PDB file of C-alpha atoms in Angstrom:
ATOM      1  CA  MET A 267     -52.114 -51.858  18.458  1.00 51.00           C
ATOM      2  CA  SER A 268     -50.289 -48.949  16.975  1.00 55.00           C
ATOM      3  CA  VAL A 269     -52.164 -47.454  14.107  1.00 56.00           C
ATOM      4  CA  GLU A 270     -51.149 -44.062  12.816  1.00 55.00           C
ATOM      5  CA  ALA A 271     -53.216 -41.701  10.786  1.00 54.00           C
ATOM      6  CA  PRO A 272     -52.545 -41.890   7.051  1.00 55.00           C
ATOM      7  CA  SER A 273     -52.206 -38.100   6.871  1.00 54.00           C
ATOM      8  CA  SER A 274     -49.053 -38.074   9.063  1.00 50.00           C
ATOM      9  CA  GLU A 275     -47.042 -40.372   6.765  1.00 50.00           C
ATOM     10  CA  PRO A 276     -46.818 -38.004   3.769  1.00 51.00           C
ATOM     11  CA  GLN A 277     -45.732 -35.123   6.028  1.00 54.00           C
ATOM     12  CA  MET A 278     -42.816 -37.143   7.387  1.00 52.00           C
ATOM     13  CA  ALA A 279     -41.797 -38.200   3.912  1.00 49.00           C
ATOM     14  CA  SER A 280     -41.877 -34.599   2.614  1.00 51.00           C
ATOM     15  CA  THR A 281     -39.720 -33.271   5.474  1.00 53.00           C
ATOM     16  CA  SER A 282     -37.116 -36.000   5.078  1.00 53.00           C
ATOM     17  CA  SER A 283     -36.845 -35.447   1.306  1.00 54.00           C
ATOM     18  CA  SER A 284     -36.493 -31.651   1.566  1.00 61.00           C
ATOM     19  CA  VAL A 285     -33.677 -31.865   4.134  1.00 62.00           C
ATOM     20  CA  GLN A 286     -31.527 -34.243   2.159  1.00 64.00           C
ATOM     21  CA  PRO A 287     -27.774 -34.236   2.856  1.00 61.00           C
ATOM     22  CA  ALA A 288     -25.280 -33.694   0.052  1.00 66.00           C
ATOM     23  CA  GLN A 289     -25.002 -36.552  -2.391  1.00 68.00           C
ATOM     24  CA  LYS A 290     -22.675 -39.269  -1.086  1.00 70.00           C
ATOM     25  CA  TYR A 291     -20.313 -40.986  -3.444  1.00 68.00           C
ATOM     26  CA  GLY A 292     -19.217 -44.563  -3.169  1.00 73.00           C
ATOM     27  CA  LEU A 293     -15.625 -45.744  -3.336  1.00 80.00           C
ATOM     28  CA  ARG A 294     -13.651 -44.722  -6.410  1.00 81.00           C
ATOM     29  CA  VAL A 295     -13.248 -47.427  -9.012  1.00 84.00           C
ATOM     30  CA  ASN A 296      -9.484 -46.988  -9.333  1.00 84.00           C
ATOM     31  CA  GLY A 297      -9.025 -47.096  -5.544  1.00 85.00           C
ATOM     32  CA  LYS A 298      -7.460 -43.615  -5.162  1.00 88.00           C
ATOM     33  CA  ASN A 299      -9.797 -42.582  -2.398  1.00 88.00           C
ATOM     34  CA  TRP A 300      -7.513 -39.780  -1.181  1.00 90.00           C
ATOM     35  CA  HIS A 301      -8.214 -37.775  -4.370  1.00 89.00           C
ATOM     36  CA  ALA A 302     -11.204 -35.438  -4.629  1.00 86.00           C
ATOM     37  CA  PRO A 303     -13.994 -36.729  -6.856  1.00 84.00           C
ATOM     38  CA  LYS A 304     -13.847 -35.462 -10.429  1.00 81.00           C
ATOM     39  CA  LYS A 305     -16.445 -33.146 -11.879  1.00 85.00           C
ATOM     40  CA  ALA A 306     -17.767 -32.774 -15.394  1.00 88.00           C
ATOM     41  CA  PHE A 307     -15.593 -30.643 -17.744  1.00 89.00           C
ATOM     42  CA  ARG A 308     -17.411 -27.445 -18.642  1.00 90.00           C
ATOM     43  CA  PRO A 309     -15.099 -25.062 -20.545  1.00 89.00           C
ATOM     44  CA  THR A 310     -17.524 -22.111 -20.486  1.00 88.00           C
ATOM     45  CA  SER A 311     -18.211 -22.269 -16.740  1.00 86.00           C
ATOM     46  CA  GLY A 312     -15.563 -19.688 -15.741  1.00 85.00           C
ATOM     47  CA  GLN A 313     -16.477 -17.060 -18.328  1.00 91.00           C
ATOM     48  CA  THR A 314     -17.956 -13.728 -17.333  1.00 92.00           C
ATOM     49  CA  SER A 315     -19.835 -11.146 -19.329  1.00 94.00           C
ATOM     50  CA  TYR A 316     -18.081  -8.174 -20.950  1.00 95.00           C
ATOM     51  CA  ALA A 317     -19.848  -5.706 -18.661  1.00 95.00           C
ATOM     52  CA  LYS A 318     -18.761  -7.634 -15.575  1.00 95.00           C
ATOM     53  CA  ARG A 319     -15.143  -7.730 -16.780  1.00 96.00           C
ATOM     54  CA  LYS A 320     -15.178  -3.989 -17.492  1.00 97.00           C
ATOM     55  CA  GLU A 321     -16.585  -3.315 -14.028  1.00 97.00           C
ATOM     56  CA  LEU A 322     -13.806  -5.410 -12.453  1.00 96.00           C
ATOM     57  CA  ASP A 323     -11.198  -3.572 -14.556  1.00 97.00           C
ATOM     58  CA  GLN A 324     -12.515  -0.222 -13.342  1.00 98.00           C
ATOM     59  CA  LEU A 325     -12.327  -1.395  -9.738  1.00 98.00           C
ATOM     60  CA  LYS A 326      -8.744  -2.586 -10.310  1.00 98.00           C
ATOM     61  CA  GLN A 327      -7.762   0.732 -11.879  1.00 98.00           C
ATOM     62  CA  ALA A 328      -9.307   2.686  -9.008  1.00 98.00           C
ATOM     63  CA  THR A 329      -7.450   0.518  -6.500  1.00 98.00           C
ATOM     64  CA  LYS A 330      -4.156   0.927  -8.342  1.00 98.00           C
ATOM     65  CA  ALA A 331      -4.625   4.703  -8.550  1.00 98.00           C
ATOM     66  CA  ARG A 332      -5.310   4.890  -4.814  1.00 98.00           C
ATOM     67  CA  GLU A 333      -2.265   2.725  -4.036  1.00 98.00           C
ATOM     68  CA  GLN A 334      -0.072   4.923  -6.259  1.00 98.00           C
ATOM     69  CA  GLU A 335      -1.429   8.027  -4.541  1.00 98.00           C
ATOM     70  CA  MET A 336      -0.590   6.558  -1.137  1.00 98.00           C
ATOM     71  CA  ARG A 337       2.931   5.624  -2.334  1.00 98.00           C
ATOM     72  CA  ASP A 338       3.470   9.166  -3.637  1.00 98.00           C
ATOM     73  CA  GLU A 339       2.323  10.675  -0.335  1.00 98.00           C
ATOM     74  CA  LYS A 340       4.690   8.392   1.560  1.00 98.00           C
ATOM     75  CA  GLU A 341       7.580   9.306  -0.757  1.00 98.00           C
ATOM     76  CA  GLN A 342       6.849  13.033  -0.363  1.00 97.00           C
ATOM     77  CA  GLU A 343       6.839  12.696   3.419  1.00 97.00           C
ATOM     78  CA  ARG A 344      10.134  10.810   3.266  1.00 98.00           C
ATOM     79  CA  ASN A 345      11.702  13.438   0.994  1.00 98.00           C
ATOM     80  CA  ARG A 346      10.469  16.221   3.280  1.00 97.00           C
ATOM     81  CA  ARG A 347      12.113  14.569   6.299  1.00 97.00           C
ATOM     82  CA  ILE A 348      15.360  14.026   4.394  1.00 98.00           C
ATOM     83  CA  GLN A 349      15.375  17.660   3.249  1.00 97.00           C
ATOM     84  CA  ALA A 350      14.802  18.861   6.825  1.00 97.00           C
ATOM     85  CA  ILE A 351      17.789  16.797   8.013  1.00 97.00           C
ATOM     86  CA  LYS A 352      19.972  18.180   5.201  1.00 97.00           C
ATOM     87  CA  ASP A 353      18.937  21.748   6.034  1.00 95.00           C
ATOM     88  CA  ARG A 354      19.759  21.244   9.713  1.00 96.00           C
ATOM     89  CA  ARG A 355      23.180  19.814   8.877  1.00 96.00           C
ATOM     90  CA  LYS A 356      23.935  22.676   6.489  1.00 93.00           C
ATOM     91  CA  ALA A 357      22.928  25.273   9.093  1.00 92.00           C
ATOM     92  CA  LYS A 358      25.080  23.536  11.701  1.00 95.00           C
ATOM     93  CA  GLU A 359      28.118  23.505   9.388  1.00 93.00           C
ATOM     94  CA  GLU A 360      27.628  27.178   8.562  1.00 89.00           C
ATOM     95  CA  LYS A 361      27.325  28.066  12.234  1.00 90.00           C
ATOM     96  CA  GLU A 362      30.542  26.177  13.017  1.00 92.00           C
ATOM     97  CA  ARG A 363      32.307  27.932  10.145  1.00 88.00           C
ATOM     98  CA  TYR A 364      31.269  31.358  11.438  1.00 86.00           C
ATOM     99  CA  GLU A 365      32.360  30.405  14.956  1.00 88.00           C
ATOM    100  CA  LYS A 366      35.814  29.468  13.605  1.00 87.00           C
ATOM    101  CA  MET A 367      35.964  32.777  11.776  1.00 85.00           C
ATOM    102  CA  ALA A 368      34.937  34.603  14.956  1.00 83.00           C
ATOM    103  CA  GLU A 369      37.884  33.088  16.812  1.00 84.00           C
ATOM    104  CA  LYS A 370      40.309  34.646  14.341  1.00 84.00           C
ATOM    105  CA  MET A 371      38.506  37.914  13.443  1.00 82.00           C
ATOM    106  CA  HIS A 372      36.500  40.639  15.064  1.00 84.00           C
ATOM    107  CA  ARG A 373      32.791  39.994  15.701  1.00 81.00           C
ATOM    108  CA  LYS A 374      31.582  42.915  13.553  1.00 86.00           C
ATOM    109  CA  LEU A 375      33.659  41.794  10.597  1.00 86.00           C
ATOM    110  CA  VAL A 376      32.153  38.270  10.843  1.00 85.00           C
ATOM    111  CA  GLU A 377      28.624  39.707  10.894  1.00 87.00           C
ATOM    112  CA  ARG A 378      29.401  41.863   7.856  1.00 88.00           C
ATOM    113  CA  ARG A 379      30.631  38.797   5.954  1.00 86.00           C
ATOM    114  CA  LYS A 380      27.479  36.879   6.947  1.00 83.00           C
ATOM    115  CA  ARG A 381      25.305  39.608   5.482  1.00 88.00           C
ATOM    116  CA  ARG A 382      27.392  39.744   2.312  1.00 88.00           C
ATOM    117  CA  GLU A 383      27.207  35.960   1.842  1.00 85.00           C
ATOM    118  CA  LYS A 384      23.462  36.064   2.385  1.00 81.00           C
ATOM    119  CA  ARG A 385      23.109  38.720  -0.351  1.00 81.00           C
ATOM    120  CA  ASN A 386      25.245  36.660  -2.726  1.00 80.00           C
ATOM    121  CA  LYS A 387      23.140  33.538  -2.045  1.00 77.00           C
ATOM    122  CA  LEU A 388      19.969  35.472  -2.828  1.00 76.00           C
ATOM    123  CA  LEU A 389      21.470  36.859  -6.036  1.00 74.00           C
ATOM    124  CA  LYS A 390      22.665  33.432  -7.215  1.00 75.00           C
ATOM    125  CA  SER A 391      19.402  31.616  -6.523  1.00 74.00           C
TER     126      SER A 391
END
């Protein structure tokens, strides 16, 4: 004879009802079982409050400002590298030009011309 206490039955029933799996749907009437089940149309479900939208806009603006700042830093670094390369090339060309001059003229005369050109560059700039 298996007789259980009446107090144990309600406990089992309460535990099984609280841990209920998601609602199961039957087969679709039109037979298109590969489609997801439709939900009720609620046009106001995706709306957010004004304060929430403003907060999101501020976050977006802060992100965009930071991204722009990072782009500007990258561009400045790139320009600095390009300028360094240009300066090196210019110095190399000038050095070669003075070497060519030194082949034809006296060393002191070349140095005098260097100094004069330097003065003229400073005056022009």
